[in-house]
Amino acid sequence: EPEVTQTPSHQVTQMGQEVILRCVPISNHLYFYWYRQILGQKVEFLVSFYNNEISEKSEIFDDQFSVERPDGSNFTLKIRSTKLEDSAMYFCASREKSSYNSPLHFGNGTRLTVT
Amino acid sequence: QKEVEQNSGPLSVPEGAIASLNCTYSDRGSQSFFWYRQYSGKSPELIMSIYSNGDKEDGRFTAQLNKASQYVSLLIRDSQPSDSATYLCAVSYALNFGKGTSLLVTP
């Protein structure tokens, strides 16, 4: 079964450094998402992306964050200058269609640790 | 702020019993509702989706939706120890997640 893949599985970085989290959505999916989950807390929506532009973003997704689809397969989340509070699990997800009954498929996540 | 509320638990049930998980939401315009299961350190996995009032059954799982009461629930029949996980309620394209209910099924 096709799946969403994320790399790396674990990233450790120092405060103030830039990080790029990578995702390869399922190949025929058109809608892409990033979520984060701070340890012990809920899954929080960050941003959705369609047709090479952001379609929706949350309050968390401030100027420190950016997303890009640099080629036909990768979808990346960049954090420009990491803070300690950015430490979390970051999940990429994709869906085939925009219709409300099109299921969301999650990747296995990248655990980001900011020291 | 569109809220999705769940009792964090833990909810403990004996093996073979019915587990009942509940969720309320604040956005009356929501059309889609999802239940995800999340094992510790893993990504959410879709179990059920429901879009209209009433019950929807899939194997041991039944989702129930009441839009008037802004309430959605998940019943797990014949609970197994492998069902022990956190169950996340999600609303509206899964953009809004509840904090999740931790379920523990004891042998």
Tab-separated table of C-alpha atoms in Angstrom:
chain	number	residue	atom	x	y	z
A	1	GLU	CA	0.000	0.000	0.000
A	2	PRO	CA	1.432	3.447	-0.884
A	3	GLU	CA	2.506	5.495	2.084
A	4	VAL	CA	3.740	8.921	3.080
A	5	THR	CA	7.442	8.844	3.929
A	6	GLN	CA	9.286	11.315	6.131
A	7	THR	CA	12.979	11.886	6.672
A	8	PRO	CA	14.821	12.016	8.922
A	9	SER	CA	13.047	10.082	11.650
A	10	HIS	CA	14.933	12.058	14.301
A	11	GLN	CA	16.664	15.423	13.971
A	12	VAL	CA	18.676	17.089	16.699
A	13	THR	CA	19.618	20.722	16.234
A	14	GLN	CA	20.883	23.647	18.252
A	15	MET	CA	18.702	26.618	19.042
A	16	GLY	CA	18.890	29.235	16.296
A	17	GLN	CA	19.759	26.781	13.560
A	18	GLU	CA	17.660	26.167	10.478
A	19	VAL	CA	16.121	22.760	9.897
A	20	ILE	CA	14.386	21.235	6.914
A	21	LEU	CA	12.005	18.341	7.395
A	22	ARG	CA	11.265	16.291	4.328
A	23	CYS	CA	8.219	14.403	3.183
A	24	VAL	CA	7.292	12.398	0.127
A	25	PRO	CA	3.484	12.315	-0.123
A	26	ILE	CA	1.599	9.526	-1.852
A	27	SER	CA	2.150	9.985	-5.566
A	28	ASN	CA	-1.404	10.719	-6.759
A	29	HIS	CA	-2.260	12.949	-3.801
A	30	LEU	CA	-2.744	16.650	-4.408
A	31	TYR	CA	-3.212	18.087	-0.914
A	32	PHE	CA	-0.421	18.203	1.608
A	33	TYR	CA	-0.286	19.057	5.279
A	34	TRP	CA	2.078	19.523	8.182
A	35	TYR	CA	1.101	18.898	11.769
A	36	ARG	CA	3.083	18.960	14.964
A	37	GLN	CA	2.635	17.204	18.268
A	38	ILE	CA	4.499	18.402	21.326
A	39	LEU	CA	5.137	15.522	23.730
A	40	GLY	CA	1.981	14.715	25.674
A	41	GLN	CA	-0.109	17.241	23.801
A	42	LYS	CA	-2.542	17.166	20.926
A	43	VAL	CA	-1.859	16.989	17.229
A	44	GLU	CA	-1.872	20.579	15.949
A	45	PHE	CA	-2.463	21.669	12.386
A	46	LEU	CA	0.281	23.873	10.936
A	47	VAL	CA	-0.353	24.336	7.240
A	48	SER	CA	-2.058	22.924	4.176
A	49	PHE	CA	-0.689	23.183	0.643
A	50	TYR	CA	-2.278	22.741	-2.749
A	51	ASN	CA	-1.297	23.684	-6.281
A	52	ASN	CA	2.042	25.038	-5.132
A	53	GLU	CA	0.666	27.435	-2.608
A	54	ILE	CA	-0.464	27.550	0.990
A	55	SER	CA	-4.225	27.092	1.233
A	56	GLU	CA	-4.576	27.440	4.995
A	57	LYS	CA	-2.283	27.984	7.954
A	58	SER	CA	-2.665	28.120	11.695
A	59	GLU	CA	-1.474	30.746	14.167
A	60	ILE	CA	1.483	28.507	14.952
A	61	PHE	CA	2.752	28.805	11.378
A	62	ASP	CA	4.486	32.165	11.758
A	63	ASP	CA	7.290	33.748	9.747
A	64	GLN	CA	9.797	31.240	11.098
A	65	PHE	CA	8.080	28.487	9.129
A	66	SER	CA	7.901	27.926	5.405
A	67	VAL	CA	6.860	25.094	3.127
A	68	GLU	CA	7.936	24.193	-0.341
A	69	ARG	CA	7.372	21.595	-2.994
A	70	PRO	CA	10.748	21.829	-4.726
A	71	ASP	CA	10.033	19.072	-7.235
A	72	GLY	CA	7.263	16.677	-8.187
A	73	SER	CA	7.669	14.437	-5.191
A	74	ASN	CA	9.081	16.205	-2.117
A	75	PHE	CA	7.247	18.472	0.302
A	76	THR	CA	9.390	20.258	2.875
A	77	LEU	CA	8.895	22.192	6.087
A	78	LYS	CA	11.619	24.682	6.970
A	79	ILE	CA	12.052	26.237	10.378
A	80	ARG	CA	14.336	29.217	9.953
A	81	SER	CA	15.679	29.763	13.457
A	82	THR	CA	14.690	26.991	15.808
A	83	LYS	CA	13.597	27.617	19.379
A	84	LEU	CA	13.493	25.189	22.272
A	85	GLU	CA	9.696	25.142	22.047
A	86	ASP	CA	9.868	23.851	18.477
A	87	SER	CA	10.856	20.463	19.894
A	88	ALA	CA	8.047	18.169	18.840
A	89	MET	CA	7.047	15.387	16.504
A	90	TYR	CA	6.255	16.747	13.063
A	91	PHE	CA	3.871	14.796	10.877
A	92	CYS	CA	3.376	15.201	7.167
A	93	ALA	CA	0.063	14.083	5.691
A	94	SER	CA	-1.558	13.980	2.288
A	95	ARG	CA	-4.950	13.323	0.749
A	96	GLU	CA	-6.056	12.630	-2.780
A	97	LYS	CA	-8.928	15.090	-3.099
A	98	SER	CA	-10.272	18.131	-1.337
A	99	SER	CA	-13.646	16.552	-0.668
A	100	TYR	CA	-14.438	16.226	3.002
A	101	ASN	CA	-14.575	12.450	2.814
A	102	SER	CA	-11.129	11.974	1.319
A	103	PRO	CA	-9.042	10.400	4.090
A	104	LEU	CA	-5.823	11.901	5.369
A	105	HIS	CA	-2.741	9.671	5.289
A	106	PHE	CA	0.009	10.402	7.808
A	107	GLY	CA	3.723	9.768	7.573
A	108	ASN	CA	5.629	8.237	10.476
A	109	GLY	CA	6.846	11.602	11.652
A	110	THR	CA	10.122	13.379	12.356
A	111	ARG	CA	11.048	13.891	15.970
A	112	LEU	CA	12.743	17.290	16.236
A	113	THR	CA	14.832	17.977	19.307
A	114	VAL	CA	16.132	21.523	19.777
A	115	THR	CA	18.915	21.872	22.348
B	1	GLN	CA	-11.424	29.141	18.261
B	2	LYS	CA	-12.787	25.840	16.976
B	3	GLU	CA	-12.506	23.390	19.833
B	4	VAL	CA	-12.610	19.618	19.924
B	5	GLU	CA	-12.925	18.230	23.432
B	6	GLN	CA	-12.191	14.740	24.660
B	7	ASN	CA	-11.824	13.233	28.093
B	8	SER	CA	-8.110	12.505	28.376
B	9	GLY	CA	-8.635	9.341	30.429
B	10	PRO	CA	-7.134	6.926	30.944
B	11	LEU	CA	-10.185	4.822	30.226
B	12	SER	CA	-9.629	1.310	31.492
B	13	VAL	CA	-11.802	-1.585	30.313
B	14	PRO	CA	-11.396	-5.347	30.683
B	15	GLU	CA	-10.695	-7.474	27.651
B	16	GLY	CA	-13.902	-8.359	25.818
B	17	ALA	CA	-15.841	-5.343	27.095
B	18	ILE	CA	-17.171	-2.396	25.128
B	19	ALA	CA	-15.069	0.766	25.225
B	20	SER	CA	-16.949	4.025	24.701
B	21	LEU	CA	-15.036	7.128	23.672
B	22	ASN	CA	-16.664	10.532	23.411
B	23	CYS	CA	-15.939	13.814	21.691
B	24	THR	CA	-17.675	17.187	21.482
B	25	TYR	CA	-16.922	19.969	19.046
B	26	SER	CA	-17.714	23.653	18.892
B	27	ASP	CA	-18.023	24.402	15.164
B	28	ARG	CA	-21.638	23.791	14.123
B	29	GLY	CA	-20.665	23.958	10.459
B	30	SER	CA	-18.403	20.899	10.655
B	31	GLN	CA	-19.260	18.234	8.105
B	32	SER	CA	-16.625	15.559	8.570
B	33	PHE	CA	-15.578	13.667	11.646
B	34	PHE	CA	-12.789	11.180	12.099
B	35	TRP	CA	-11.440	8.830	14.712
B	36	TYR	CA	-7.725	8.109	14.668
B	37	ARG	CA	-5.773	5.674	16.782
B	38	GLN	CA	-2.282	6.645	17.901
B	39	TYR	CA	0.151	4.306	19.561
B	40	SER	CA	2.861	5.930	21.659
B	41	GLY	CA	5.523	7.516	19.468
B	42	LYS	CA	3.679	6.641	16.269
B	43	SER	CA	1.612	8.569	13.762
B	44	PRO	CA	-2.191	8.750	13.832
B	45	GLU	CA	-3.939	5.953	11.962
B	46	LEU	CA	-7.449	6.456	10.601
B	47	ILE	CA	-10.021	4.074	12.076
B	48	MET	CA	-13.389	5.552	11.177
B	49	SER	CA	-14.929	8.485	9.410
B	50	ILE	CA	-18.523	9.650	9.674
B	51	TYR	CA	-20.344	12.432	7.882
B	52	SER	CA	-24.069	12.083	8.621
B	53	ASN	CA	-26.108	11.676	11.771
B	54	GLY	CA	-26.525	8.177	13.120
B	55	ASP	CA	-24.324	5.151	13.451
B	56	LYS	CA	-21.660	3.748	11.167
B	57	GLU	CA	-20.252	0.309	11.812
B	58	ASP	CA	-16.973	-1.201	10.630
B	59	GLY	CA	-16.050	-4.512	12.208
B	60	ARG	CA	-15.696	-4.045	15.959
B	61	PHE	CA	-15.910	-0.259	15.645
B	62	THR	CA	-19.045	1.888	15.594
B	63	ALA	CA	-18.971	5.646	15.168
B	64	GLN	CA	-21.975	7.665	16.252
B	65	LEU	CA	-22.702	11.246	15.235
B	66	ASN	CA	-25.245	13.699	16.591
B	67	LYS	CA	-24.813	17.065	14.899
B	68	ALA	CA	-27.591	18.714	16.912
B	69	SER	CA	-25.716	17.929	20.113
B	70	GLN	CA	-22.318	18.428	18.448
B	71	TYR	CA	-21.258	15.071	19.697
B	72	VAL	CA	-19.412	12.154	18.128
B	73	SER	CA	-18.491	8.876	19.774
B	74	LEU	CA	-16.609	5.691	19.064
B	75	LEU	CA	-17.594	2.302	20.431
B	76	ILE	CA	-15.124	-0.562	20.384
B	77	ARG	CA	-16.751	-3.946	20.914
B	78	ASP	CA	-14.890	-6.990	22.217
B	79	SER	CA	-11.947	-4.793	23.248
B	80	GLN	CA	-8.531	-6.378	22.918
B	81	PRO	CA	-5.238	-5.483	24.652
B	82	SER	CA	-3.959	-4.436	21.207
B	83	ASP	CA	-6.629	-1.714	21.207
B	84	SER	CA	-4.726	0.019	24.009
B	85	ALA	CA	-3.749	3.362	22.489
B	86	THR	CA	-4.763	7.006	22.406
B	87	TYR	CA	-7.856	7.707	20.327
B	88	LEU	CA	-8.014	11.062	18.620
B	89	CYS	CA	-11.192	12.744	17.488
B	90	ALA	CA	-10.734	15.029	14.504
B	91	VAL	CA	-13.174	17.425	12.892
B	92	SER	CA	-13.363	19.182	9.530
B	93	TYR	CA	-10.913	17.652	7.106
B	94	ALA	CA	-8.971	16.522	10.223
B	95	LEU	CA	-7.661	20.037	10.728
B	96	ASN	CA	-8.841	20.144	14.327
B	97	PHE	CA	-7.849	17.364	16.652
B	98	GLY	CA	-8.900	16.682	20.190
B	99	LYS	CA	-6.226	15.930	22.741
B	100	GLY	CA	-7.147	12.262	22.672
B	101	THR	CA	-8.444	9.686	25.104
B	102	SER	CA	-6.021	7.093	26.390
B	103	LEU	CA	-7.586	3.622	26.366
B	104	LEU	CA	-6.171	0.733	28.349
B	105	VAL	CA	-7.606	-2.739	27.781
B	106	THR	CA	-6.610	-5.086	30.566
B	107	PRO	CA	-6.331	-8.870	30.008
